Short mmCIF file of C-alpha atoms in Angstrom, two decimals:
data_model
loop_
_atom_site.label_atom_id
_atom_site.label_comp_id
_atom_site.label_asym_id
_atom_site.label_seq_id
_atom_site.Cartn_x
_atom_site.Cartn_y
_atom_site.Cartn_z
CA UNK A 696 2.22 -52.88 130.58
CA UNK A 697 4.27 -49.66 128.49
CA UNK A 698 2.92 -47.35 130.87
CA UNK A 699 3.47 -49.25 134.19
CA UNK A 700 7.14 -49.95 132.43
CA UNK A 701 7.56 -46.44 131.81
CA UNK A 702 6.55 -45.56 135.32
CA UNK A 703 8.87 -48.19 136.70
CA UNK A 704 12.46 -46.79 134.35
CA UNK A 705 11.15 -42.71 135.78
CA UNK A 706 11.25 -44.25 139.75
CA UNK A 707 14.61 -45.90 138.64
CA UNK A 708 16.27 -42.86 136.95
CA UNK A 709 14.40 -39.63 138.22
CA UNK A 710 14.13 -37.72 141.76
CA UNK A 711 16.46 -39.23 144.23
CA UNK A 712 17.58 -42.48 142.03
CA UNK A 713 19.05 -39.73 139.22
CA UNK A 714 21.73 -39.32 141.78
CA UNK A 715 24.45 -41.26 141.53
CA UNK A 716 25.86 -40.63 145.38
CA UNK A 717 22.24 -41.69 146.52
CA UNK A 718 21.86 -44.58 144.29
CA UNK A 719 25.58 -46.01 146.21
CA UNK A 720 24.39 -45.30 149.43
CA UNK A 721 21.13 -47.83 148.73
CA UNK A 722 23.63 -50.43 147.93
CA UNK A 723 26.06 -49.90 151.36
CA UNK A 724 22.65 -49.82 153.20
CA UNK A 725 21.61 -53.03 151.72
CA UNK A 726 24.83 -54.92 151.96
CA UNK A 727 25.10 -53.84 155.33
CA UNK A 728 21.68 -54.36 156.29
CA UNK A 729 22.00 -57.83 155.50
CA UNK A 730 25.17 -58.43 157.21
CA UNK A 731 23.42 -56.79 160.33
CA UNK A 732 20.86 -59.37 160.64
CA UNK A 733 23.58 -62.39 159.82
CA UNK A 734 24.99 -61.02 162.89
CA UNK A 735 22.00 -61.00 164.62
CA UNK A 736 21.42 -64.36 164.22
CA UNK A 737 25.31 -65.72 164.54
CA UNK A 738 25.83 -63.71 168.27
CA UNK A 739 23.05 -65.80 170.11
CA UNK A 740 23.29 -69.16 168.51
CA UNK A 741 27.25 -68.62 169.06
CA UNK A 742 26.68 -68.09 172.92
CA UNK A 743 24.11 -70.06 173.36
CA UNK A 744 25.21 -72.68 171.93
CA UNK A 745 28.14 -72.90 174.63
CA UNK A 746 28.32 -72.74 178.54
CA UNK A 747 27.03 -68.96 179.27
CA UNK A 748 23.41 -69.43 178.74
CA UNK A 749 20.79 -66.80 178.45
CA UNK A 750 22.93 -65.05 181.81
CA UNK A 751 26.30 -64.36 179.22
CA UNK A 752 24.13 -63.52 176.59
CA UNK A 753 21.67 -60.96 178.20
CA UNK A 754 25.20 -59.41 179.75
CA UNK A 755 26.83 -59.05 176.34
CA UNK A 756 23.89 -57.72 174.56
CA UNK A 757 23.75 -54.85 177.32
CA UNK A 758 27.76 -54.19 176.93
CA UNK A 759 26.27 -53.57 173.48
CA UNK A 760 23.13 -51.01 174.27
CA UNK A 761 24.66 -49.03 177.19
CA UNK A 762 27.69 -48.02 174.94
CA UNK A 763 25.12 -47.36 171.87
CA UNK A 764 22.82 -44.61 173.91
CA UNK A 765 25.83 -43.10 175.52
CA UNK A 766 27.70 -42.16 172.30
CA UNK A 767 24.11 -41.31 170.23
CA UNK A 768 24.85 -37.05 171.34
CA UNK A 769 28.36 -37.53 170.61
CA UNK A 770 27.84 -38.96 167.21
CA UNK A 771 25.64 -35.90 166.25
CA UNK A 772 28.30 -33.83 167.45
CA UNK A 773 31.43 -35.21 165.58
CA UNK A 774 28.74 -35.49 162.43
CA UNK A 775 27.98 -31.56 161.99
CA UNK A 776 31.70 -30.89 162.64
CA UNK A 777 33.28 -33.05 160.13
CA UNK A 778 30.52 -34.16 158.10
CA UNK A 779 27.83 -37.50 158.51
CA UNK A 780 29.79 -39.84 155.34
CA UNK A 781 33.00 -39.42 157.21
CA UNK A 782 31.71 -40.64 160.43
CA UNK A 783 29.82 -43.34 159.03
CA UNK A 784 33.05 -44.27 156.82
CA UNK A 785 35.02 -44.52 160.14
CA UNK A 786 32.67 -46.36 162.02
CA UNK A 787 32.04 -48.94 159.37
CA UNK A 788 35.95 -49.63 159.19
CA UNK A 789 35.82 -49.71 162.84
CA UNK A 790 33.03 -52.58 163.00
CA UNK A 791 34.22 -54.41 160.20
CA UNK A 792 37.26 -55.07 162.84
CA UNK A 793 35.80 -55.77 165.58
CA UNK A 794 33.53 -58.53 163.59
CA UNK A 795 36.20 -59.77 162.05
CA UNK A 796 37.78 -60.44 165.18
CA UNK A 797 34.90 -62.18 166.73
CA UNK A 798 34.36 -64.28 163.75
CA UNK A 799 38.29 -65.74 164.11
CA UNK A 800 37.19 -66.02 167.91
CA UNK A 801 34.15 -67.84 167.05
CA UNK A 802 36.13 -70.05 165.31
CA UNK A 803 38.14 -71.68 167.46
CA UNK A 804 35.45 -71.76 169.90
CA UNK A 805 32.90 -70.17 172.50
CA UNK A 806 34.19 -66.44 173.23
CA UNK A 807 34.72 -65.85 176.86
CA UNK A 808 33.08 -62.78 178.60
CA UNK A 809 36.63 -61.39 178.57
CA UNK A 810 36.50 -61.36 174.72
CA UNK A 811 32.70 -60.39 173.73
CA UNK A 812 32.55 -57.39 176.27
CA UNK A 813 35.49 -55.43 174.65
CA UNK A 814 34.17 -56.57 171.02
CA UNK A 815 30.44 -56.00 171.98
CA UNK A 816 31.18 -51.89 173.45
CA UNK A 817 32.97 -51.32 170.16
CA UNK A 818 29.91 -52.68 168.29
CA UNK A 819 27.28 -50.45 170.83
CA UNK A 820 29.77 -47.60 170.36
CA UNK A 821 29.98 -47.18 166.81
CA UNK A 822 26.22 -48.09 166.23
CA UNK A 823 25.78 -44.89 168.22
CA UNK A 824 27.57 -42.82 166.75
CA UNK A 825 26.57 -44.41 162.91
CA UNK A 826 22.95 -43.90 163.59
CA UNK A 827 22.89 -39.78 163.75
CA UNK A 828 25.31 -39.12 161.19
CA UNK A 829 23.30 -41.36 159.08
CA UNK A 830 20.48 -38.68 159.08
CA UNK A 831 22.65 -35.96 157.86
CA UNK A 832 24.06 -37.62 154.33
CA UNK A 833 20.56 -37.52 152.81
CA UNK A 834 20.39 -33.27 153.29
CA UNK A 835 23.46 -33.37 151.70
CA UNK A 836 22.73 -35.44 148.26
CA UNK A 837 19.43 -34.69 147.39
CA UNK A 838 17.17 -31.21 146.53
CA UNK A 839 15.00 -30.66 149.78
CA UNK A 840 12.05 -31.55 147.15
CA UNK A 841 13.62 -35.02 146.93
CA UNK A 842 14.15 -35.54 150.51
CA UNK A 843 11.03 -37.87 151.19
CA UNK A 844 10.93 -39.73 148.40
CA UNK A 845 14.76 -40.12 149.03
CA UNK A 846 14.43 -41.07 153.05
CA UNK A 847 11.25 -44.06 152.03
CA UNK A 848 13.97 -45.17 149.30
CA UNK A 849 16.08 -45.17 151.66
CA UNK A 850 13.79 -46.98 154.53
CA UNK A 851 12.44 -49.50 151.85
CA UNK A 852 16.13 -50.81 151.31
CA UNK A 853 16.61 -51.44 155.06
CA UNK A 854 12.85 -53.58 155.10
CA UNK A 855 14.23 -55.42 152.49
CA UNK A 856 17.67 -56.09 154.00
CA UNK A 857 15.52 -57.34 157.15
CA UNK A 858 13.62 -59.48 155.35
CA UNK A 859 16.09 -61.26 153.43
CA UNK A 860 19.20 -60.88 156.33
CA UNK A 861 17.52 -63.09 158.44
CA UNK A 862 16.76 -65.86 155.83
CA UNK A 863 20.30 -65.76 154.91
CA UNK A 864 21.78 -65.89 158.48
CA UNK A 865 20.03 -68.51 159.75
CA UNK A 866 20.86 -70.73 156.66
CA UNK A 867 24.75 -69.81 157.04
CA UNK A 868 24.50 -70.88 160.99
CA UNK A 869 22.75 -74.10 160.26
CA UNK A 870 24.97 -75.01 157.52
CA UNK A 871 28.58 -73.55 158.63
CA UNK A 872 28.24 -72.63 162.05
CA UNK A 873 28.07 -68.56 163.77
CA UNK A 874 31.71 -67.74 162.15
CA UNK A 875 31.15 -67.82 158.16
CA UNK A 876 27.94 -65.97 159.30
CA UNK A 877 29.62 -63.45 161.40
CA UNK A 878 32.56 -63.19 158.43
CA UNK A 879 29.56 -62.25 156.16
CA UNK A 880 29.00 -59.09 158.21
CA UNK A 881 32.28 -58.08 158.68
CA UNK A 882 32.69 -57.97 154.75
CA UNK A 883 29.26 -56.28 154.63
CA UNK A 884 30.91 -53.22 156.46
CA UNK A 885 33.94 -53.48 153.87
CA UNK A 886 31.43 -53.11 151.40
CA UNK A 887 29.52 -50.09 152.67
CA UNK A 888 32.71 -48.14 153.88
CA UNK A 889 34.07 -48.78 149.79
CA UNK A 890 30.84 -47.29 149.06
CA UNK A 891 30.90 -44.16 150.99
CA UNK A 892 34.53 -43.47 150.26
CA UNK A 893 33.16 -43.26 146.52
CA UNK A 894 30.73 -41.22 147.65
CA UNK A 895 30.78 -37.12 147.06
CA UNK A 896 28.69 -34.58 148.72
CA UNK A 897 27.76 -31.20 149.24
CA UNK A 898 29.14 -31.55 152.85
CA UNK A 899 32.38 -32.49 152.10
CA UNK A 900 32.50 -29.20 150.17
CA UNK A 901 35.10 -26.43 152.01
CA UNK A 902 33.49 -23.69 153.83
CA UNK A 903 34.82 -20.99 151.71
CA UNK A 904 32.08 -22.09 148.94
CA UNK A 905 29.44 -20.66 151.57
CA UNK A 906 27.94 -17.22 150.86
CA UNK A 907 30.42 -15.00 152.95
CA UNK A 908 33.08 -15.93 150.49
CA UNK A 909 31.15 -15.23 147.40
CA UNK A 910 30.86 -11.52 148.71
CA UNK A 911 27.12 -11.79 149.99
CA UNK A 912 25.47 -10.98 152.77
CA UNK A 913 26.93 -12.86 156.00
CA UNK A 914 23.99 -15.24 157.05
CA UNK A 915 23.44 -15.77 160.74
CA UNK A 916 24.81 -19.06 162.17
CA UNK A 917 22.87 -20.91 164.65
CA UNK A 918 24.04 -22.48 167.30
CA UNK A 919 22.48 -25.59 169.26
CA UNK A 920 22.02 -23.71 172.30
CA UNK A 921 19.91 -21.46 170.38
CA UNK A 922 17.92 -23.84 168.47
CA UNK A 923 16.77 -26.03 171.80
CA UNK A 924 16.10 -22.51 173.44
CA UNK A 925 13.77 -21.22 170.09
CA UNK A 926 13.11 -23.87 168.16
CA UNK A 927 9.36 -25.23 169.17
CA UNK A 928 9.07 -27.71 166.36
CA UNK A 929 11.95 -29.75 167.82
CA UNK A 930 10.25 -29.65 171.13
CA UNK A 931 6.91 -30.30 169.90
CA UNK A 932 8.70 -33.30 168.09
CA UNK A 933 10.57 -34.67 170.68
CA UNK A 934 7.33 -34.57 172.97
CA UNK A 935 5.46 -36.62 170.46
CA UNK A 936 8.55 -39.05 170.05
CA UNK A 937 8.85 -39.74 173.90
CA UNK A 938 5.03 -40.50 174.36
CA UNK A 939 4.34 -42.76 171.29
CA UNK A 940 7.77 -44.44 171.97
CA UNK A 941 7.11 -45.35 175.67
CA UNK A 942 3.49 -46.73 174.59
CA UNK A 943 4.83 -48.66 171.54
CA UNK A 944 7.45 -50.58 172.61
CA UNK A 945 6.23 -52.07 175.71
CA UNK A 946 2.97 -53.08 173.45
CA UNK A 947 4.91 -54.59 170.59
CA UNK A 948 7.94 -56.57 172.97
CA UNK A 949 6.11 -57.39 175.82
CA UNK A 950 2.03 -57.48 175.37
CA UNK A 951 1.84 -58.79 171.67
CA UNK A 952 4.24 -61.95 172.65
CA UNK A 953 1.81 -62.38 175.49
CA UNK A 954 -1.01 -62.10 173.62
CA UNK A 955 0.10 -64.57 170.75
CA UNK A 956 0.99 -67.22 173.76
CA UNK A 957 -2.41 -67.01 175.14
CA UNK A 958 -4.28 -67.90 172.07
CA UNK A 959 -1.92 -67.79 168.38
CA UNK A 960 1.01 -69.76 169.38
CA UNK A 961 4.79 -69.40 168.41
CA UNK A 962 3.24 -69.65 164.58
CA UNK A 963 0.81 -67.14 164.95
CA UNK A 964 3.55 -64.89 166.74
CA UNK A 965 5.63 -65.08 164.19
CA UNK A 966 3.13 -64.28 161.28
CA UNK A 967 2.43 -60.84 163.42
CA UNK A 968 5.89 -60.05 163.49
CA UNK A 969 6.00 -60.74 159.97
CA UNK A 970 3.02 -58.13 159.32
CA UNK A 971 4.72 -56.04 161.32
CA UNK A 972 7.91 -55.93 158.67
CA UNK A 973 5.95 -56.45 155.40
CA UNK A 974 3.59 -53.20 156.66
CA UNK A 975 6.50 -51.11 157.29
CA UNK A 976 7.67 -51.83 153.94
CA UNK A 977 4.42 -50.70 152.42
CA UNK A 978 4.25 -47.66 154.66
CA UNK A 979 7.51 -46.75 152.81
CA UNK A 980 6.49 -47.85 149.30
CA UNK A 981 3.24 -45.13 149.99
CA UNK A 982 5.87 -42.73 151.18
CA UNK A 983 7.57 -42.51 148.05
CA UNK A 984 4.95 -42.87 145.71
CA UNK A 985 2.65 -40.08 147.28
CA UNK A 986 3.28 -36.69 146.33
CA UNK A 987 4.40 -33.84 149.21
CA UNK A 988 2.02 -32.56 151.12
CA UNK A 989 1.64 -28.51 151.82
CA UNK A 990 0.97 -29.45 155.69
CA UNK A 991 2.87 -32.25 156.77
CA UNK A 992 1.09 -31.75 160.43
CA UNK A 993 -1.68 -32.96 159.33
CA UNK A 994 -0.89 -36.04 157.58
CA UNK A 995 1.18 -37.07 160.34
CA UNK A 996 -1.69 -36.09 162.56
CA UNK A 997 -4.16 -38.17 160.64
CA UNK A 998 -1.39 -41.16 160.27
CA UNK A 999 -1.53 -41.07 163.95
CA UNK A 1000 -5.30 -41.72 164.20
CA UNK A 1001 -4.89 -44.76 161.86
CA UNK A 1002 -2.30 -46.28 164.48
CA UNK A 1003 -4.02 -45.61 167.26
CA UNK A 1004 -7.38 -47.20 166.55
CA UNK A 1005 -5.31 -50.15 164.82
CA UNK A 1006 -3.39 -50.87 167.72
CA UNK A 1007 -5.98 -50.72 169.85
CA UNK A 1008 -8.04 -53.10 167.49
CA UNK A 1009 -5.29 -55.87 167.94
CA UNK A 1010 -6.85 -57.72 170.37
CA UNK A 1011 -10.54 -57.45 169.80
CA UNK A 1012 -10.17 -58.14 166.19
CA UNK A 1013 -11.21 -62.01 165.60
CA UNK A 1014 -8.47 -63.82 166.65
CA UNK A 1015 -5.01 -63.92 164.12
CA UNK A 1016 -6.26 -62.96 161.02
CA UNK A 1017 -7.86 -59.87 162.34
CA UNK A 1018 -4.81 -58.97 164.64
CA UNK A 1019 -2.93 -59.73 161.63
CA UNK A 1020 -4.63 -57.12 159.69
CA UNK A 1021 -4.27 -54.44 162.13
CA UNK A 1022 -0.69 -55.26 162.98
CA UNK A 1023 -0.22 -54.54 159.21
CA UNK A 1024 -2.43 -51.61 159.19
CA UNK A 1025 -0.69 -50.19 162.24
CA UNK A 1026 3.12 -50.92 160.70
CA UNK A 1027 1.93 -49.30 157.16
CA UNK A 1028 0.59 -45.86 158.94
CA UNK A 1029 3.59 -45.52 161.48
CA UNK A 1030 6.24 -46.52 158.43
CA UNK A 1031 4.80 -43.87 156.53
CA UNK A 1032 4.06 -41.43 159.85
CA UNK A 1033 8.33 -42.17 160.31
CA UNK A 1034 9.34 -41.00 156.73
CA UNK A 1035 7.14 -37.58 157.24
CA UNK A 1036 8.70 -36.72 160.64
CA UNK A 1037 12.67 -37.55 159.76
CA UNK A 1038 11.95 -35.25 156.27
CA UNK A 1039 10.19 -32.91 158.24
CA UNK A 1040 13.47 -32.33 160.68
CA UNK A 1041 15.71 -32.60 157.66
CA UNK A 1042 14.08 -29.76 156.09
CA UNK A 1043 13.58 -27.77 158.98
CA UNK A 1044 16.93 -28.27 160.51
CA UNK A 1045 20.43 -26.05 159.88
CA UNK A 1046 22.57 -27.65 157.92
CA UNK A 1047 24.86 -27.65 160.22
CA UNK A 1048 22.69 -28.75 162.98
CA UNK A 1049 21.09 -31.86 161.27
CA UNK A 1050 23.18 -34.74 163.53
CA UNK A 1051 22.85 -33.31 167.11
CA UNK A 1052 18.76 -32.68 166.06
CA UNK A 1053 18.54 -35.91 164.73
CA UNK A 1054 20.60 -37.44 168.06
CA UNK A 1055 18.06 -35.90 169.98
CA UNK A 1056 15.52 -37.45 168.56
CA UNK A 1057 16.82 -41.27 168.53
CA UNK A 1058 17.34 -40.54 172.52
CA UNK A 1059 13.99 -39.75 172.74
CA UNK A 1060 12.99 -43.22 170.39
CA UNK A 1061 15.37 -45.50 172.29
CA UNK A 1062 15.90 -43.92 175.68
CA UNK A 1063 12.26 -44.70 176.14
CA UNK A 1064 12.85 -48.79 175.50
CA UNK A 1065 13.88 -49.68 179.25
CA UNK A 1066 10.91 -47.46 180.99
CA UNK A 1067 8.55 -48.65 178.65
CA UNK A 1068 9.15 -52.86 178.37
CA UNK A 1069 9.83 -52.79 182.23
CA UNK A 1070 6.79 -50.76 182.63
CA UNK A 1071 5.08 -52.88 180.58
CA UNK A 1072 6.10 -56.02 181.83
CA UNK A 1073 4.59 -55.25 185.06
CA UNK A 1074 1.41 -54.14 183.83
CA UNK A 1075 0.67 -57.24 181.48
CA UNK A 1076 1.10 -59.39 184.99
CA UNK A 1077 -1.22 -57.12 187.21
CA UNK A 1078 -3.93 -56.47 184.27
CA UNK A 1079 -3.42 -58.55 181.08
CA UNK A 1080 -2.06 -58.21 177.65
CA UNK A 1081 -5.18 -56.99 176.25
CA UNK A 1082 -5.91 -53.73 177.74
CA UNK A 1083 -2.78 -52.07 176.79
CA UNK A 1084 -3.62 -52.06 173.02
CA UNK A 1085 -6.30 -49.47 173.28
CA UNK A 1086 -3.79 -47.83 176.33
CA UNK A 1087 -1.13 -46.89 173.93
CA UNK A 1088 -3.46 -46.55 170.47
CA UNK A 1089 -5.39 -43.71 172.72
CA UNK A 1090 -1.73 -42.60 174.01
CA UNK A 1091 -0.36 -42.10 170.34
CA UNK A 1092 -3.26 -40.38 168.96
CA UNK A 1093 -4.34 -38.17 171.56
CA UNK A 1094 -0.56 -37.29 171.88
CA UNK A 1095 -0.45 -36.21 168.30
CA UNK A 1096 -3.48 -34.33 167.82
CA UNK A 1097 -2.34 -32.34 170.99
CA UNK A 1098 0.84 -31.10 168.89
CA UNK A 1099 -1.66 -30.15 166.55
CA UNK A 1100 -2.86 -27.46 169.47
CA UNK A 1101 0.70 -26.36 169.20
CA UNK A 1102 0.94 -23.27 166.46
CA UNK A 1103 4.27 -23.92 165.39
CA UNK A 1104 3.56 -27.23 164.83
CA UNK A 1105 -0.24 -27.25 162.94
CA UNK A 1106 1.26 -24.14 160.54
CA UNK A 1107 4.29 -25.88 159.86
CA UNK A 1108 5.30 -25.77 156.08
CA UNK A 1109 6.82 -28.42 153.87
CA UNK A 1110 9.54 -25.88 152.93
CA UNK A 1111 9.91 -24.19 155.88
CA UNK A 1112 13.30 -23.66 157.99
CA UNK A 1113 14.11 -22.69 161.22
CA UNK A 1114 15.09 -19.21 161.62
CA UNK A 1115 15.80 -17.13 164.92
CA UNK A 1116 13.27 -15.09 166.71
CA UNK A 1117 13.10 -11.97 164.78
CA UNK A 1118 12.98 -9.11 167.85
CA UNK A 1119 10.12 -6.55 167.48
CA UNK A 1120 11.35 -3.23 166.74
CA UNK A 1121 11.27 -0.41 170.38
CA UNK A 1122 7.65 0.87 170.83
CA UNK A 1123 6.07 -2.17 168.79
CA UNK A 1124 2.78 -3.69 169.95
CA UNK A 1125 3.51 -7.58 170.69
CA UNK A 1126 1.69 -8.79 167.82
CA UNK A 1127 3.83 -7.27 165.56
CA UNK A 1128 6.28 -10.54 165.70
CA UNK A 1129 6.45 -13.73 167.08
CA UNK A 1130 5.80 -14.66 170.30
CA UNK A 1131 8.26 -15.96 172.22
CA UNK A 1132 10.25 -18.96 171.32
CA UNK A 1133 8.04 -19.10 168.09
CA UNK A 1134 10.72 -19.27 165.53
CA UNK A 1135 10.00 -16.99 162.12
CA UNK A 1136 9.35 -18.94 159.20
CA UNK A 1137 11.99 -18.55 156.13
CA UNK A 1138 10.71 -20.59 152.90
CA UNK A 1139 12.99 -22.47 150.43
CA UNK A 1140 11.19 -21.91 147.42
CA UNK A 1141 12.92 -22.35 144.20
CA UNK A 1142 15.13 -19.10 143.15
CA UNK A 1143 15.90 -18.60 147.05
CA UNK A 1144 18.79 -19.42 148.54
CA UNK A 1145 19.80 -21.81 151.53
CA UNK A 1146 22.89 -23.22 153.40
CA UNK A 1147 22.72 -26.85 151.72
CA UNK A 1148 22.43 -25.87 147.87
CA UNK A 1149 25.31 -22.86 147.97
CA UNK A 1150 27.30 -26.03 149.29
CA UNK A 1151 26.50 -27.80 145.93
#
């Protein structure tokens, strides 16, 4: 009991949790993690429950998503130039609004079209801009050593705010109706904008701190253009995130409800869905309690094996306890396969670069949705739910040991940075560099400099 005490006070007070900026930012993400899914379940039972129907709802929840993928780039953009906490501050302010407003609407009534459009392409278009500058605040709190333990912290508080926002929404709708519920959120983005106004990092430090002022050497500045031309990790990354993307989602929103109707019922749907969350939460716990790994390639690579086979074991497994157990498998290796790739990025990444790398990326994750369910949807009436379990396990595993084929991607470092192309000096044999696009390697080892810690 002393020892697994002493181990719980060092995950409370060292690494990531010994900062006090980090240890604020769990508590916005939980308050408005909660709030999020109050929402969530306030918005349908609020228009449902008057004359628009599945038709008004289906048209306000796309007023939502349109805006949300449209203003993802943007959001990375406005994040490197004035800094992630300030655009997540603004946003939250924003949303808190536009809540607020719909909860007064939802007071006196059913909100018209007229008044959940406007209210609903706010919401889309702040939640894209939010998401990328999210990635970028991390980078700027914690030592690049911290970084994954810091992101699975991070992750774990927004699995727990699922699980309990939920819970708490649907008891506020049956007992008060959608507006108290809706109210809740709207004070849950109060509370995380008070917390990132409190909150100090090393991007809101001036640019004269940087090396060029202190009388060093001037270090090169990379621009995006230059990063998507050179830098083959992103591109290897972005491959990876497009393929497993496109087979997930249409297996998870469209065959695995099909499959649970056949046989499991609305129960046994809803226990998978609940593996689903309670794996991803374990995935994370793993995440930070595992140490770093030299090679992150390969423990994503090997991650990706576990998924694949699970996923494809889903039907074939011995009805719901079995699919239950894979479903849980599956949720632990991907929420632990999500952690390594995000840290990866953040590492690897200019500072200054972090949000438009990390906007790329969610296009890639959510640009895939409507290809992939539609995609899906048709398949699953031609062939059957079952088949595409094994379809997108093969898809996700094969995709990911291909990157491993990729050098840039197998040799990949834990500590390693982008850096440009270093040319090979007139008369040099071609092996004397890179090749081409293959971006030099610059390490971050302790007693070496980088952009993030001369901000500190």
């Amino acid at each position: 009991m002393a020892a697994a005490g002493h181990r719980l006070r060092t995950a409370l007070t060292g690494g990531p949790m010994s900062v006090r900026g980090f240890r604020l930012l769990l508590a916005g993400q939980l308050s408005s993690t909660v709030g999020d899914y109050c929402y969530a379940v306030a918005l349908p039972w609020l228009i449902l429950s008057g004359d628009g129907g599945p038709v008004l709802l289906g048209t306000v929840l796309a007023c939502y998503g349109i805006p949300r993928v449209v203003t993802i780039p943007l959001g990375g953009v406005v994040a490197d130039r004035i800094g992630g906490r300030r655009v997540m501050l603004m946003t939250d302010l924003v949303r808190a609004a536009a809540v607020g407003t719909l909860a007064v609407l939802a007071s006196a009534g059913t909100p018209t079209l007229g008044q959940l459009a406007p209210i609903a392409v706010v919401l889309g278009a702040c939640s894209g801009m939010f998401i990328p500058a999210s990635y970028t605040l991390l980078p700027a709190l914690l030592r690049k050593e911290d970084l994954g333990r810091g992101n699975a912290l991070s992750t774990m508080v927004n699995q727990v705010g699922g699980l309990l926002g939920p819970t708490a929404g649907g008891a506020l709708v049956a007992a008060f109706d959608a507006g108290p519920a809706l109210t809740v959120d709207a004070a849950s983005f109060l509370v995380s904008a008070l917390v990132l106004s409190r909150i100090r990092s090393g991007a809101d430090a001036p640019e004269a701190d940087g090396p060029e002022a202190a009388g060093e050497t001037p270090v090169h500045k990379v621009s995006f253009p230059e990063l998507l031309r050179h830098g083959r990790l992103l591109h290897v990354v972005l491959v990876v995130a497009l393929v497993c993307n496109l087979a997930f989602n249409g297996t998870i929103e469209v065959a695995l409800p099909e499959l649970a109707h056949q046989g499991m019922g609305a129960t046994g749907y809803g226990i998978l869905l609940t593996c689903l969350s309670l794996g991803g939460l374990a995935g994370s716990l793993v995440a930070a309690r595992s140490r770093p790994v030299e090679s992150p390639a390969y423990l994503f690579a090997a991650l990706a094996v576990v998924m694949g086979i699970a996923l494809g074991a889903v039907p074939y497994a011995g009805g719901l306890p079995g699919a239950a157990v894979c479903v849980c498998v599956y949720a632990l290796a991907s929420g632990w396969q999500n952690i390594v790739a995000v840290t990866m990025l953040q590492v690897w990444a200019p500072s200054a670069l972090i949000g438009r790398v990390m906007s790329l990326v969610m296009l890639a994750v959510m640009g895939t949705f409507p290809v992939s369910v539609a995609v899906a949807g048709f398949g699953v009436r031609h062939l059957g739910a079952a088949p595409f379990f094994p379809v997108a396990g093969g898809a996700i595993a094969l995709t990911v040991l291909g990157a491993l084929t990729q050098r840039v991607f197998r040799e990949h470092r834990a500590d390693t940075e982008y850096a440009p192309p270093v040319p090979a000096p007139a008369g040099a044999p071609d092996a004397a560099g890179p090749g081409p696009g293959v971006p030099a390697a610059r390490s971050t080892h302790a007693g070496q400099d980088n952009s993030q810690e001369s901000q500190r």
